[in-house]
Tab-separated table of C-alpha atoms in Angstrom:
chain	number	residue	atom	x	y	z
A	26	UNK	CA	-0.027	-0.075	0.288
A	27	UNK	CA	1.115	3.067	-0.830
A	28	UNK	CA	1.915	6.175	1.880
A	29	UNK	CA	-0.099	8.950	1.298
A	30	UNK	CA	2.444	12.046	0.639
A	31	UNK	CA	0.753	13.898	3.703
A	32	UNK	CA	1.192	11.078	6.053
A	33	UNK	CA	1.052	12.393	9.610
A	34	UNK	CA	3.597	10.022	9.998
A	35	UNK	CA	6.408	12.084	8.382
A	36	UNK	CA	8.439	14.495	11.254
A	37	UNK	CA	9.609	16.932	8.965
A	38	UNK	CA	8.004	20.343	8.895
A	39	UNK	CA	5.198	20.908	6.226
A	40	UNK	CA	5.100	24.339	4.212
A	41	UNK	CA	3.013	26.042	6.634
A	42	UNK	CA	4.598	24.954	9.769
A	43	UNK	CA	8.149	25.780	8.079
A	44	UNK	CA	6.171	29.199	7.446
A	45	UNK	CA	5.241	29.640	11.253
A	46	UNK	CA	8.164	29.179	12.728
A	47	UNK	CA	9.738	31.772	10.011
A	48	UNK	CA	7.182	33.886	11.398
A	49	UNK	CA	7.832	33.193	15.104
A	50	UNK	CA	11.550	33.730	14.668
A	51	UNK	CA	11.311	36.953	12.616
A	52	UNK	CA	8.529	38.786	15.294
A	53	UNK	CA	10.508	37.666	18.098
A	54	UNK	CA	13.881	38.998	16.470
A	55	UNK	CA	11.948	42.285	16.052
A	56	UNK	CA	10.690	42.646	19.391
A	57	UNK	CA	14.444	41.928	21.216
A	58	UNK	CA	15.414	44.873	18.859
A	59	UNK	CA	12.713	47.205	19.460
A	60	UNK	CA	12.450	46.058	23.243
A	61	UNK	CA	16.278	46.825	23.202
A	62	UNK	CA	15.859	50.075	21.862
A	63	UNK	CA	13.074	51.558	23.769
A	64	UNK	CA	15.918	50.221	26.884
A	65	UNK	CA	18.069	52.148	25.466
A	66	UNK	CA	16.119	54.931	25.168
A	67	UNK	CA	14.619	54.874	28.504
A	68	UNK	CA	17.646	54.701	30.803
A	69	UNK	CA	18.834	57.985	29.011
A	70	UNK	CA	16.146	59.725	29.536
A	71	UNK	CA	16.110	58.527	33.062
A	72	UNK	CA	19.367	59.492	33.108
A	73	UNK	CA	18.756	62.651	32.046
A	74	UNK	CA	15.888	63.437	34.051
A	75	UNK	CA	17.925	63.046	37.351
A	76	UNK	CA	20.687	65.009	36.048
A	77	UNK	CA	18.354	67.811	35.585
A	78	UNK	CA	16.763	67.809	38.661
A	79	UNK	CA	19.835	67.639	40.395
A	80	UNK	CA	21.206	69.942	39.058
A	81	UNK	CA	18.071	72.151	39.952
A	82	UNK	CA	18.298	71.259	43.530
A	83	UNK	CA	21.908	71.619	43.505
A	84	UNK	CA	21.547	75.809	41.808
A	85	UNK	CA	18.435	76.545	44.055
A	86	UNK	CA	20.181	75.427	47.691
A	87	UNK	CA	23.894	77.328	45.946
A	88	UNK	CA	21.158	80.767	45.099
A	89	UNK	CA	19.709	80.508	48.590
A	90	UNK	CA	23.090	80.467	50.944
A	91	UNK	CA	24.743	83.260	52.325
A	92	UNK	CA	28.144	83.468	50.497
A	93	UNK	CA	29.781	85.967	52.954
A	94	UNK	CA	28.646	83.991	55.596
A	95	UNK	CA	29.631	80.712	54.406
A	96	UNK	CA	33.059	81.815	53.141
A	97	UNK	CA	33.425	83.380	57.251
A	98	UNK	CA	32.938	79.533	58.617
A	99	UNK	CA	36.062	78.804	60.193
A	100	UNK	CA	34.840	75.583	62.465
A	101	UNK	CA	31.314	73.944	63.184
A	102	UNK	CA	30.752	75.104	66.746
A	103	UNK	CA	27.054	75.252	67.811
A	104	UNK	CA	27.972	79.256	68.945
A	105	UNK	CA	29.128	79.977	65.427
A	106	UNK	CA	26.012	81.765	64.207
A	107	UNK	CA	27.194	82.020	60.114
A	108	UNK	CA	27.591	78.024	60.526
A	109	UNK	CA	23.739	77.541	61.205
A	110	UNK	CA	22.506	79.922	59.080
A	111	UNK	CA	23.961	77.454	56.372
A	112	UNK	CA	23.366	74.435	58.247
A	113	UNK	CA	19.549	74.756	58.875
A	114	UNK	CA	19.322	76.006	54.765
A	115	UNK	CA	21.018	72.683	54.305
A	116	UNK	CA	18.248	70.620	56.391
A	117	UNK	CA	15.898	72.179	55.199
A	118	UNK	CA	16.171	71.236	51.737
A	119	UNK	CA	17.788	67.696	53.158
A	120	UNK	CA	13.786	66.827	55.160
A	121	UNK	CA	11.964	68.318	52.181
A	122	UNK	CA	13.428	66.796	49.221
A	123	UNK	CA	14.171	64.011	47.313
A	124	UNK	CA	17.959	63.308	48.054
A	125	UNK	CA	20.285	61.819	50.194
A	126	UNK	CA	23.207	64.299	51.154
A	127	UNK	CA	23.433	68.169	50.912
A	128	UNK	CA	26.693	69.530	52.199
A	129	UNK	CA	28.712	72.812	51.554
A	130	UNK	CA	32.731	72.365	50.022
A	131	UNK	CA	35.571	75.054	49.832
A	132	UNK	CA	38.158	74.727	47.359
A	133	UNK	CA	41.244	74.700	48.855
A	134	UNK	CA	43.700	74.404	45.901
A	135	UNK	CA	45.335	71.995	44.321
A	136	UNK	CA	42.723	69.887	42.893
A	137	UNK	CA	41.845	70.150	46.724
A	138	UNK	CA	38.349	69.825	48.728
A	139	UNK	CA	37.293	70.438	51.827
A	140	UNK	CA	33.623	69.865	53.423
A	141	UNK	CA	32.356	73.120	55.625
A	142	UNK	CA	29.085	72.150	56.673
A	143	UNK	CA	27.365	68.781	56.217
A	144	UNK	CA	23.616	68.906	57.005
A	145	UNK	CA	23.665	64.456	56.943
A	146	UNK	CA	22.167	64.356	60.531
A	147	UNK	CA	23.749	60.131	61.336
A	148	UNK	CA	26.801	60.681	60.130
A	149	UNK	CA	28.338	63.858	58.615
A	150	UNK	CA	31.551	64.978	57.337
A	151	UNK	CA	33.446	66.719	60.000
A	152	UNK	CA	34.600	70.374	59.466
A	153	UNK	CA	37.685	70.704	57.010
A	154	UNK	CA	37.768	66.931	55.801
A	155	UNK	CA	39.251	66.081	52.397
A	156	UNK	CA	36.093	65.412	49.728
A	157	UNK	CA	37.779	62.222	48.907
A	158	UNK	CA	37.552	61.706	45.685
A	159	UNK	CA	37.307	64.605	43.488
A	160	UNK	CA	35.641	64.813	40.394
A	161	UNK	CA	35.636	66.692	37.470
A	162	UNK	CA	32.213	68.083	38.408
A	163	UNK	CA	32.904	69.202	41.554
A	164	UNK	CA	36.048	70.990	39.520
A	165	UNK	CA	33.581	72.627	37.160
A	166	UNK	CA	32.137	74.300	40.069
A	167	UNK	CA	34.899	75.325	41.627
A	168	UNK	CA	35.552	77.199	38.042
A	169	UNK	CA	32.081	78.546	38.499
A	170	UNK	CA	30.119	75.720	35.761
A	171	UNK	CA	27.359	73.853	37.952
A	172	UNK	CA	27.766	69.854	36.803
A	173	UNK	CA	26.520	66.993	37.204
A	174	UNK	CA	28.695	63.732	38.636
A	175	UNK	CA	28.951	61.665	35.397
A	176	UNK	CA	30.447	58.458	36.802
A	177	UNK	CA	29.794	57.218	39.983
A	178	UNK	CA	31.974	56.757	42.424
A	179	UNK	CA	31.845	55.192	46.097
A	180	UNK	CA	32.719	56.671	49.154
A	181	UNK	CA	32.536	55.454	52.754
A	182	UNK	CA	28.691	56.441	52.333
A	183	UNK	CA	28.219	54.366	49.292
A	184	UNK	CA	27.163	55.481	45.360
A	185	UNK	CA	26.248	58.227	44.241
A	186	UNK	CA	25.559	60.702	41.339
A	187	UNK	CA	25.913	63.533	42.536
A	188	UNK	CA	25.320	67.360	41.515
A	189	UNK	CA	27.356	70.956	42.301
A	190	UNK	CA	26.903	74.674	42.124
A	191	UNK	CA	29.524	77.514	43.111
A	192	UNK	CA	28.001	79.695	45.686
A	193	UNK	CA	28.989	83.549	45.332
A	194	UNK	CA	29.395	86.135	47.943
A	195	UNK	CA	28.549	89.607	47.964
A	196	UNK	CA	31.993	91.035	45.998
A	197	UNK	CA	30.802	88.010	42.843
A	198	UNK	CA	33.353	85.654	43.689
A	199	UNK	CA	32.854	81.514	45.100
A	200	UNK	CA	33.105	81.459	48.107
A	201	UNK	CA	32.197	77.677	48.644
A	202	UNK	CA	30.095	74.890	46.713
A	203	UNK	CA	26.905	73.160	46.678
A	204	UNK	CA	27.174	69.154	46.447
A	205	UNK	CA	23.953	66.717	46.516
A	206	UNK	CA	24.220	63.627	46.034
A	207	UNK	CA	21.482	61.262	44.752
A	208	UNK	CA	21.779	57.269	45.845
A	209	UNK	CA	22.638	55.443	42.433
A	210	UNK	CA	20.751	52.533	43.525
A	211	UNK	CA	17.744	54.680	43.510
A	212	UNK	CA	18.601	55.239	39.683
A	213	UNK	CA	18.808	51.402	39.248
A	214	UNK	CA	15.376	50.707	40.451
A	215	UNK	CA	13.817	53.564	38.191
A	216	UNK	CA	15.740	51.487	35.647
A	217	UNK	CA	14.961	48.190	36.470
A	218	UNK	CA	11.578	49.462	36.724
A	219	UNK	CA	11.560	50.329	32.660
A	220	UNK	CA	12.885	47.474	31.818
A	221	UNK	CA	10.173	45.513	33.458
A	222	UNK	CA	7.509	47.398	31.590
A	223	UNK	CA	9.816	47.317	28.471
A	224	UNK	CA	10.032	43.663	28.725
A	225	UNK	CA	6.621	43.031	29.823
A	226	UNK	CA	4.929	44.937	26.664
A	227	UNK	CA	7.631	42.754	24.777
A	228	UNK	CA	6.498	39.557	25.918
A	229	UNK	CA	2.659	40.466	25.670
A	230	UNK	CA	3.046	41.714	22.072
A	231	UNK	CA	5.439	38.513	21.043
A	232	UNK	CA	1.991	36.493	22.432
A	233	UNK	CA	-0.184	37.746	20.698
A	234	UNK	CA	1.613	38.101	17.403
A	235	UNK	CA	2.699	34.155	17.947
A	236	UNK	CA	-0.983	33.831	18.435
A	237	UNK	CA	-2.155	35.590	15.598
A	238	UNK	CA	1.022	33.992	13.464
A	239	UNK	CA	-0.533	29.987	14.619
A	240	UNK	CA	-4.531	30.676	14.292
A	241	UNK	CA	-3.531	31.870	10.693
A	242	UNK	CA	-1.420	29.320	9.694
A	243	UNK	CA	-3.092	26.756	11.122
A	244	UNK	CA	-7.161	27.428	8.700
A	245	UNK	CA	-4.239	27.620	5.886
A	246	UNK	CA	-3.134	24.763	6.758
A	247	UNK	CA	-6.419	23.061	7.268
A	248	UNK	CA	-7.061	24.527	3.847
A	249	UNK	CA	-3.848	23.020	2.440
A	250	UNK	CA	-4.562	19.712	3.652
A	251	UNK	CA	-8.036	19.844	2.483
A	252	UNK	CA	-6.609	21.023	-0.866
A	253	UNK	CA	-3.514	18.538	-0.826
A	254	UNK	CA	-5.972	15.113	0.053
A	255	UNK	CA	-8.207	15.811	-2.453
A	256	UNK	CA	-5.121	16.070	-5.097
A	257	UNK	CA	-3.214	12.855	-3.676
A	258	UNK	CA	-6.607	11.326	-3.565
A	259	UNK	CA	-7.267	12.554	-7.110
A	260	UNK	CA	-3.200	11.526	-8.358
A	261	UNK	CA	-3.681	8.730	-7.027
A	262	UNK	CA	-6.998	7.159	-8.625
A	263	UNK	CA	-5.369	8.398	-12.142
A	264	UNK	CA	-2.344	6.202	-11.313
A	265	UNK	CA	-4.325	3.413	-10.714
A	266	UNK	CA	-5.832	4.053	-14.465
A	267	UNK	CA	-2.688	4.727	-15.871
A	268	UNK	CA	-0.795	1.486	-14.427
A	269	UNK	CA	-3.575	-0.499	-15.683
A	270	UNK	CA	-3.513	1.240	-18.987
A	271	UNK	CA	-0.010	0.543	-18.744
A	272	UNK	CA	-0.362	-2.708	-18.527
A	273	UNK	CA	-2.754	-3.501	-21.305
A	274	UNK	CA	-0.558	-1.413	-23.889
A	275	UNK	CA	2.482	-3.418	-22.586
A	276	UNK	CA	4.267	-0.108	-21.168
A	277	UNK	CA	6.090	0.276	-18.046
A	278	UNK	CA	3.931	1.168	-14.918
A	279	UNK	CA	4.811	5.253	-13.925
A	280	UNK	CA	7.676	5.591	-10.913
A	281	UNK	CA	6.102	5.954	-7.531
A	282	UNK	CA	6.126	10.052	-6.916
A	283	UNK	CA	9.017	10.425	-3.642
A	284	UNK	CA	7.077	10.745	-0.583
A	285	UNK	CA	9.560	12.898	1.542
A	286	UNK	CA	9.382	16.837	1.268
A	287	UNK	CA	6.759	19.789	1.715
A	288	UNK	CA	3.051	19.298	0.395
A	289	UNK	CA	3.686	21.644	-3.111
A	290	UNK	CA	7.007	19.539	-3.562
A	291	UNK	CA	5.264	16.064	-3.220
A	292	UNK	CA	2.542	17.256	-5.374
A	293	UNK	CA	5.030	19.032	-7.694
A	294	UNK	CA	6.536	15.442	-8.250
A	295	UNK	CA	3.677	13.210	-8.530
A	296	UNK	CA	1.818	15.769	-11.299
A	297	UNK	CA	5.619	15.741	-12.808
A	298	UNK	CA	5.079	11.949	-12.840
A	299	UNK	CA	1.668	11.695	-14.526
A	300	UNK	CA	2.941	14.244	-17.043
A	301	UNK	CA	5.653	11.655	-18.161
A	302	UNK	CA	3.557	8.735	-18.363
A	303	UNK	CA	1.078	10.513	-20.347
A	304	UNK	CA	2.701	12.036	-22.836
A	305	UNK	CA	4.718	8.710	-23.024
A	306	UNK	CA	1.292	7.132	-23.825
A	307	UNK	CA	0.314	10.052	-26.127
A	308	UNK	CA	3.658	9.368	-28.405
A	309	UNK	CA	2.510	5.002	-28.255
A	310	UNK	CA	-0.149	5.890	-29.162
A	311	UNK	CA	0.466	8.345	-31.959
A	312	UNK	CA	2.986	5.444	-32.914
A	313	UNK	CA	0.688	2.950	-33.446
A	314	UNK	CA	-1.648	5.633	-35.392
A	315	UNK	CA	0.868	6.165	-37.979
A	316	UNK	CA	1.099	2.075	-38.293
A	317	UNK	CA	-2.960	1.760	-38.468
A	318	UNK	CA	-2.318	4.360	-41.055
A	319	UNK	CA	0.368	2.521	-42.764
A	320	UNK	CA	-1.175	-0.554	-42.617
A	321	UNK	CA	-4.971	0.597	-44.152
A	322	UNK	CA	-3.550	2.701	-46.847
A	323	UNK	CA	-2.600	-0.850	-48.674
A	324	UNK	CA	-6.211	-1.189	-48.379
A	325	UNK	CA	-7.452	1.923	-49.870
A	326	UNK	CA	-6.953	4.310	-53.357
A	327	UNK	CA	-7.173	7.083	-50.956
A	328	UNK	CA	-6.264	8.019	-47.905
A	329	UNK	CA	-5.871	11.246	-45.853
A	330	UNK	CA	-4.990	12.016	-42.052
A	331	UNK	CA	-6.674	15.077	-41.255
A	332	UNK	CA	-5.995	17.459	-38.083
A	333	UNK	CA	-9.468	19.476	-37.077
A	334	UNK	CA	-7.764	21.526	-35.091
A	335	UNK	CA	-5.320	22.997	-37.577
A	336	UNK	CA	-7.768	22.643	-40.385
A	337	UNK	CA	-5.079	20.674	-42.430
A	338	UNK	CA	-4.901	17.540	-43.710
A	339	UNK	CA	-2.287	14.713	-45.384
A	340	UNK	CA	-2.499	13.016	-48.317
A	341	UNK	CA	-0.721	9.377	-47.570
A	342	UNK	CA	-2.410	7.897	-51.082
A	343	UNK	CA	-4.436	9.272	-53.222
A	344	UNK	CA	-5.547	9.029	-57.279
A	345	UNK	CA	-4.298	12.010	-58.493
A	346	UNK	CA	-6.328	11.526	-61.619
A	347	UNK	CA	-9.662	11.694	-59.251
A	348	UNK	CA	-8.361	14.349	-55.941
A	349	UNK	CA	-5.213	16.590	-58.084
A	350	UNK	CA	-3.373	15.694	-54.478
A	351	UNK	CA	-0.451	13.524	-54.581
A	352	UNK	CA	1.160	11.398	-51.956
A	353	UNK	CA	3.028	13.540	-48.690
A	354	UNK	CA	1.001	17.423	-49.856
A	355	UNK	CA	-0.637	19.338	-47.371
A	356	UNK	CA	-4.097	20.963	-48.125
A	357	UNK	CA	-6.145	23.211	-46.494
A	358	UNK	CA	-9.613	20.445	-45.079
A	359	UNK	CA	-11.987	23.144	-44.868
A	360	UNK	CA	-11.717	24.941	-48.357
A	361	UNK	CA	-11.433	21.629	-49.968
A	362	UNK	CA	-14.592	20.361	-48.442
A	363	UNK	CA	-16.354	23.497	-50.042
A	364	UNK	CA	-14.521	22.962	-53.111
A	365	UNK	CA	-15.792	18.853	-53.258
A	366	UNK	CA	-19.398	20.249	-52.328
A	367	UNK	CA	-19.688	23.505	-55.074
A	368	UNK	CA	-18.542	20.200	-57.964
A	369	UNK	CA	-19.891	17.132	-56.551
A	370	UNK	CA	-23.410	17.995	-54.018
A	371	UNK	CA	-26.490	19.090	-55.409
A	372	UNK	CA	-27.387	22.839	-54.073
A	373	UNK	CA	-30.562	21.487	-52.275
A	374	UNK	CA	-27.973	19.223	-49.899
A	375	UNK	CA	-24.982	21.820	-50.272
A	376	UNK	CA	-25.720	23.590	-46.869
A	377	UNK	CA	-26.228	20.351	-44.972
A	378	UNK	CA	-23.255	18.440	-46.139
A	379	UNK	CA	-21.247	21.650	-45.337
């Protein structure tokens, strides 16, 4: 018994299965690219917002400090009114704005900076403690340009993003620098939150897209299976008929179409095999007809081969004195019939004859 070309026992993927896999992979690749782009843009946007907010807080705090009082601080004594005034102002920012630390430092020269006032209640830097390490943003503020720390650096308080802004005295000179720290872990939490949202959206998109692909290809697969089954049944019936004719005519049976490959390939191979066998049968029939004509030509005085589709007749044997055609001549069949009717058929019967 022949195996069906669409037998479910085949392990290879069919055409629709391959299409579903390819579409799913393309959808996955598109989601990965989109997710990566969104992650990068989201991270850049969060960093930009953090930098902007930190810079705003630092410049606002610097503008609210008295530069003359700041440069007169020489110790952290509770009796020092200038120290208490600056500390109270910085503590207000510490308590009311979402930041980790806020403090004032002084440029000591030679790329060295020391703490003046630190508003942290738990573990403040003591007066005169050297800031470690110094940074490009801190040096930029010492030159009069507010800046945000580009690279977060660890110190004994942890890892932070820092913004610095200069404080000016009444003479317009830099009296000190206000520093604002924001915990790097908070930035990482924001990035992770946005990443989670993006990943969830990408997974949802991939899931919905995969369901659409599965539904579309399954519907197409059902239709294709039906068509394939009908074609397989038809070709199988034709195969049986041709095998029977081949046995009767002494011709070899047609080769069985290969059973491996997808549906389109199987059907194409089967149709090609059928076409080749039919052409072989036609050639065999034509050879037999020519042989029959040759045999009959020995029994009749006049013998013609007529191709009605081409309106063409070939004279195989004829009495030239009666027909006017010689063996081997070709002539228009319809025209010859009309001439014959004009010459040999009475007018009353001519139309019916033609």
